[in-house]
Amino acid sequence: MSPGPAVPGAPGISLDLPEAEIWLFERFLDVDEAQGLLEVLVATTPWCQEPIRMFGREILQPRLIAWHGDPGATYTYSGARHEPAPWTPPLESIRDRLLPITGPFNSVLCNLYRDGRDRMGWHADDEPELGPSPKIASVSLGATRSFLLKHDIRKDLETVRILLASGSLLVMQGPTQRCWKHAVPGTLRPVGPRLNLTFRNVATCPGTPATQFCNQA
């Protein structure tokens, strides 16, 4: 790993992975601020739990989600179309804190993992409306959970495990989504709730590349 862009009191670390640009800021938010944001967002966000099809049958997603963003920032994934709810003051405050590090974002996907049973399977954030080189800024609040990365093709590369603590920021950009998949596995150990906010840019009208809203590095 090598030093990355500076955050006051929390320098970034670059993960030395082939065909990826990933930065970890372990102290993007302090512990008390992260806990306060967790409590407010869990209580005030319009959460939903959507059905997905797995192995030929329909089940509920093993987590709660919410989609917020600018007008027109429609996002389709897992076969479902999501129209953005308006930005809330807590989400706007985190987006503004990201601005000097990542550039602007026009939307955020909120994932609430209520306990260790809630999880996210292997996937890449590579939907067409995110553009060819998506930039994803992932802010973690609450319980520490494992975040896994594996290369989509190269079997000689080991799976990477990162522990994302409350207040941490993980930024993925460049070729990362084309070449790597990521997951948040379930765990049998007792853990409290974890809220993951993944800020991103989506095209706001048909035929408009999402990258025009990105400050691509």
CSV table of C-alpha atoms in Angstrom, one decimal, residues 29-204:
chain,number,residue,atom,x,y,z
A,29,LEU,CA,-15.3,10.5,10.0
A,30,ASP,CA,-14.5,10.4,13.7
A,31,VAL,CA,-16.2,7.7,15.8
A,32,ASP,CA,-18.8,10.0,17.6
A,33,GLU,CA,-19.8,11.7,14.3
A,34,ALA,CA,-20.2,8.4,12.6
A,35,GLN,CA,-22.4,7.0,15.4
A,36,GLY,CA,-24.6,10.1,15.4
A,37,LEU,CA,-25.1,9.9,11.6
A,38,LEU,CA,-25.9,6.1,11.9
A,39,GLU,CA,-28.6,6.8,14.4
A,40,VAL,CA,-30.2,9.6,12.5
A,41,LEU,CA,-30.1,7.8,9.1
A,42,VAL,CA,-31.4,4.5,10.4
A,43,ALA,CA,-34.4,6.3,12.0
A,44,THR,CA,-35.2,8.7,9.2
A,45,THR,CA,-34.4,6.9,5.9
A,46,PRO,CA,-37.4,5.4,4.0
A,47,TRP,CA,-36.0,1.9,3.9
A,48,CYS,CA,-37.4,-0.9,1.8
A,49,GLN,CA,-36.6,-4.6,1.3
A,50,GLU,CA,-37.0,-5.7,-2.3
A,51,PRO,CA,-37.5,-9.2,-3.7
A,52,ILE,CA,-34.8,-10.8,-5.9
A,53,ARG,CA,-34.7,-14.1,-7.8
A,54,MET,CA,-32.2,-16.7,-6.7
A,55,PHE,CA,-32.0,-20.3,-8.0
A,56,GLY,CA,-35.4,-19.9,-9.7
A,57,ARG,CA,-37.3,-18.6,-6.6
A,58,GLU,CA,-38.1,-15.2,-5.3
A,59,ILE,CA,-36.7,-14.1,-1.9
A,60,LEU,CA,-36.3,-10.8,-0.1
A,61,GLN,CA,-32.9,-9.1,-0.3
A,62,PRO,CA,-30.9,-9.8,2.9
A,63,ARG,CA,-30.6,-6.1,3.7
A,64,LEU,CA,-32.6,-2.9,3.6
A,65,ILE,CA,-32.0,-0.3,0.9
A,66,ALA,CA,-32.8,3.3,-0.1
A,67,TRP,CA,-31.8,5.4,-3.1
A,68,HIS,CA,-31.4,9.2,-3.0
A,69,GLY,CA,-30.1,11.7,-5.5
A,70,ASP,CA,-30.6,14.5,-7.8
A,71,PRO,CA,-33.8,14.6,-9.9
A,72,GLY,CA,-33.5,12.2,-12.8
A,73,ALA,CA,-30.8,10.1,-11.3
A,74,THR,CA,-32.6,6.9,-12.0
A,75,TYR,CA,-30.7,3.7,-11.3
A,76,THR,CA,-31.5,0.1,-12.4
A,77,TYR,CA,-29.9,-2.9,-10.8
A,78,SER,CA,-30.9,-6.5,-10.0
A,79,GLY,CA,-33.7,-6.0,-12.4
A,80,ALA,CA,-35.3,-3.2,-10.4
A,81,ARG,CA,-35.7,0.5,-11.4
A,82,HIS,CA,-35.0,3.0,-8.7
A,83,GLU,CA,-36.3,6.6,-8.8
A,84,PRO,CA,-34.3,8.8,-6.3
A,85,ALA,CA,-35.8,10.2,-3.2
A,86,PRO,CA,-34.6,13.7,-2.4
A,87,TRP,CA,-31.3,14.3,-0.6
A,88,THR,CA,-31.6,14.6,3.2
A,89,PRO,CA,-29.5,17.0,5.2
A,90,PRO,CA,-27.3,14.2,6.7
A,91,LEU,CA,-26.7,12.7,3.3
A,92,GLU,CA,-25.9,16.1,1.8
A,93,SER,CA,-23.4,16.8,4.6
A,94,ILE,CA,-21.5,13.6,3.9
A,95,ARG,CA,-21.6,14.3,0.1
A,96,ASP,CA,-20.1,17.7,0.7
A,97,ARG,CA,-17.4,16.3,2.9
A,98,LEU,CA,-16.4,14.0,0.0
A,99,LEU,CA,-16.1,16.8,-2.5
A,100,PRO,CA,-12.4,17.8,-2.0
A,101,ILE,CA,-11.4,14.1,-2.1
A,102,THR,CA,-13.5,12.6,-4.9
A,103,GLY,CA,-15.3,15.4,-6.7
A,104,PRO,CA,-19.1,15.6,-7.0
A,105,PHE,CA,-21.7,12.9,-6.8
A,106,ASN,CA,-25.3,13.0,-7.9
A,107,SER,CA,-26.7,10.0,-6.0
A,108,VAL,CA,-26.2,7.5,-3.2
A,109,LEU,CA,-27.3,3.9,-2.5
A,110,CYS,CA,-27.9,3.3,1.2
A,111,ASN,CA,-27.5,-0.3,2.4
A,112,LEU,CA,-28.5,-1.2,6.0
A,113,TYR,CA,-27.1,-4.5,7.3
A,114,ARG,CA,-29.3,-5.1,10.4
A,115,ASP,CA,-27.1,-7.8,11.8
A,116,GLY,CA,-24.7,-10.5,10.7
A,117,ARG,CA,-27.3,-12.3,8.7
A,118,ASP,CA,-27.6,-9.4,6.3
A,119,ARG,CA,-25.1,-9.5,3.5
A,120,MET,CA,-24.2,-8.6,-0.1
A,121,GLY,CA,-23.2,-11.2,-2.7
A,122,TRP,CA,-20.5,-11.0,-5.3
A,123,HIS,CA,-21.1,-8.3,-7.8
A,124,ALA,CA,-19.6,-5.3,-9.7
A,125,ASP,CA,-21.1,-1.8,-9.9
A,126,ASP,CA,-20.9,-1.9,-13.7
A,127,GLU,CA,-24.4,-0.9,-14.8
A,128,PRO,CA,-24.5,1.1,-18.1
A,129,GLU,CA,-25.7,4.3,-16.5
A,130,LEU,CA,-22.6,4.4,-14.3
A,131,GLY,CA,-20.3,4.9,-17.3
A,132,PRO,CA,-17.2,2.9,-18.4
A,133,SER,CA,-15.1,3.8,-15.3
A,134,PRO,CA,-17.4,4.3,-12.4
A,135,LYS,CA,-16.2,6.1,-9.2
A,136,ILE,CA,-17.8,4.7,-6.1
A,137,ALA,CA,-17.2,6.3,-2.7
A,138,SER,CA,-18.3,3.9,0.1
A,139,VAL,CA,-18.8,5.3,3.6
A,140,SER,CA,-19.3,2.9,6.5
A,141,LEU,CA,-21.2,3.7,9.7
A,142,GLY,CA,-21.7,1.3,12.6
A,143,ALA,CA,-20.4,-2.3,13.1
A,144,THR,CA,-17.2,-3.3,11.4
A,145,ARG,CA,-17.8,-5.8,8.6
A,146,SER,CA,-15.5,-7.6,6.1
A,147,PHE,CA,-15.4,-6.3,2.6
A,148,LEU,CA,-14.1,-8.9,0.0
A,149,LEU,CA,-12.5,-8.3,-3.4
A,150,LYS,CA,-11.7,-10.9,-6.1
A,151,HIS,CA,-10.4,-10.5,-9.6
A,152,ASP,CA,-13.0,-11.4,-12.2
A,153,ILE,CA,-10.6,-13.4,-14.4
A,154,ARG,CA,-7.3,-14.0,-12.8
A,155,LYS,CA,-7.5,-17.0,-10.5
A,156,ASP,CA,-3.8,-16.6,-9.4
A,157,LEU,CA,-4.8,-13.6,-7.3
A,158,GLU,CA,-6.0,-14.2,-3.8
A,159,THR,CA,-9.3,-12.8,-2.4
A,160,VAL,CA,-8.6,-9.6,-0.6
A,161,ARG,CA,-10.3,-9.0,2.8
A,162,ILE,CA,-10.6,-5.4,4.2
A,163,LEU,CA,-12.2,-4.6,7.6
A,164,LEU,CA,-14.3,-1.5,7.1
A,165,ALA,CA,-14.8,0.2,10.5
A,166,SER,CA,-17.2,2.9,11.4
A,167,GLY,CA,-16.2,6.3,9.8
A,168,SER,CA,-14.0,4.7,7.1
A,169,LEU,CA,-14.2,5.6,3.4
A,170,LEU,CA,-13.3,3.3,0.5
A,171,VAL,CA,-13.0,4.8,-3.0
A,172,MET,CA,-13.0,2.6,-6.0
A,173,GLN,CA,-12.4,4.0,-9.5
A,174,GLY,CA,-10.7,3.5,-12.9
A,175,PRO,CA,-10.9,-0.1,-14.1
A,176,THR,CA,-11.9,-1.5,-10.7
A,177,GLN,CA,-15.5,-2.4,-11.6
A,178,ARG,CA,-14.6,-3.9,-14.9
A,179,CYS,CA,-11.9,-6.2,-13.4
A,180,TRP,CA,-12.9,-6.9,-9.8
A,181,LYS,CA,-16.0,-8.1,-7.9
A,182,HIS,CA,-16.8,-7.3,-4.3
A,183,ALA,CA,-19.0,-8.7,-1.5
A,184,VAL,CA,-20.0,-8.2,2.1
A,185,PRO,CA,-20.4,-11.8,3.5
A,186,GLY,CA,-22.7,-12.8,6.3
A,187,THR,CA,-21.3,-13.7,9.7
A,188,LEU,CA,-22.4,-15.9,12.6
A,189,ARG,CA,-20.8,-13.7,15.2
A,190,PRO,CA,-23.0,-11.2,17.0
A,191,VAL,CA,-22.7,-7.8,15.3
A,192,GLY,CA,-24.7,-4.6,15.5
A,193,PRO,CA,-26.2,-2.7,12.5
A,194,ARG,CA,-23.9,-1.4,9.8
A,195,LEU,CA,-25.0,1.3,7.3
A,196,ASN,CA,-23.0,1.6,4.0
A,197,LEU,CA,-23.5,4.7,1.9
A,198,THR,CA,-22.2,4.2,-1.7
A,199,PHE,CA,-22.0,7.6,-3.5
A,200,ARG,CA,-21.9,7.4,-7.3
A,201,ASN,CA,-22.8,9.3,-10.5
A,202,VAL,CA,-25.5,8.1,-12.9
A,203,ALA,CA,-26.5,9.5,-16.2
A,204,THR,CA,-29.5,11.7,-15.7
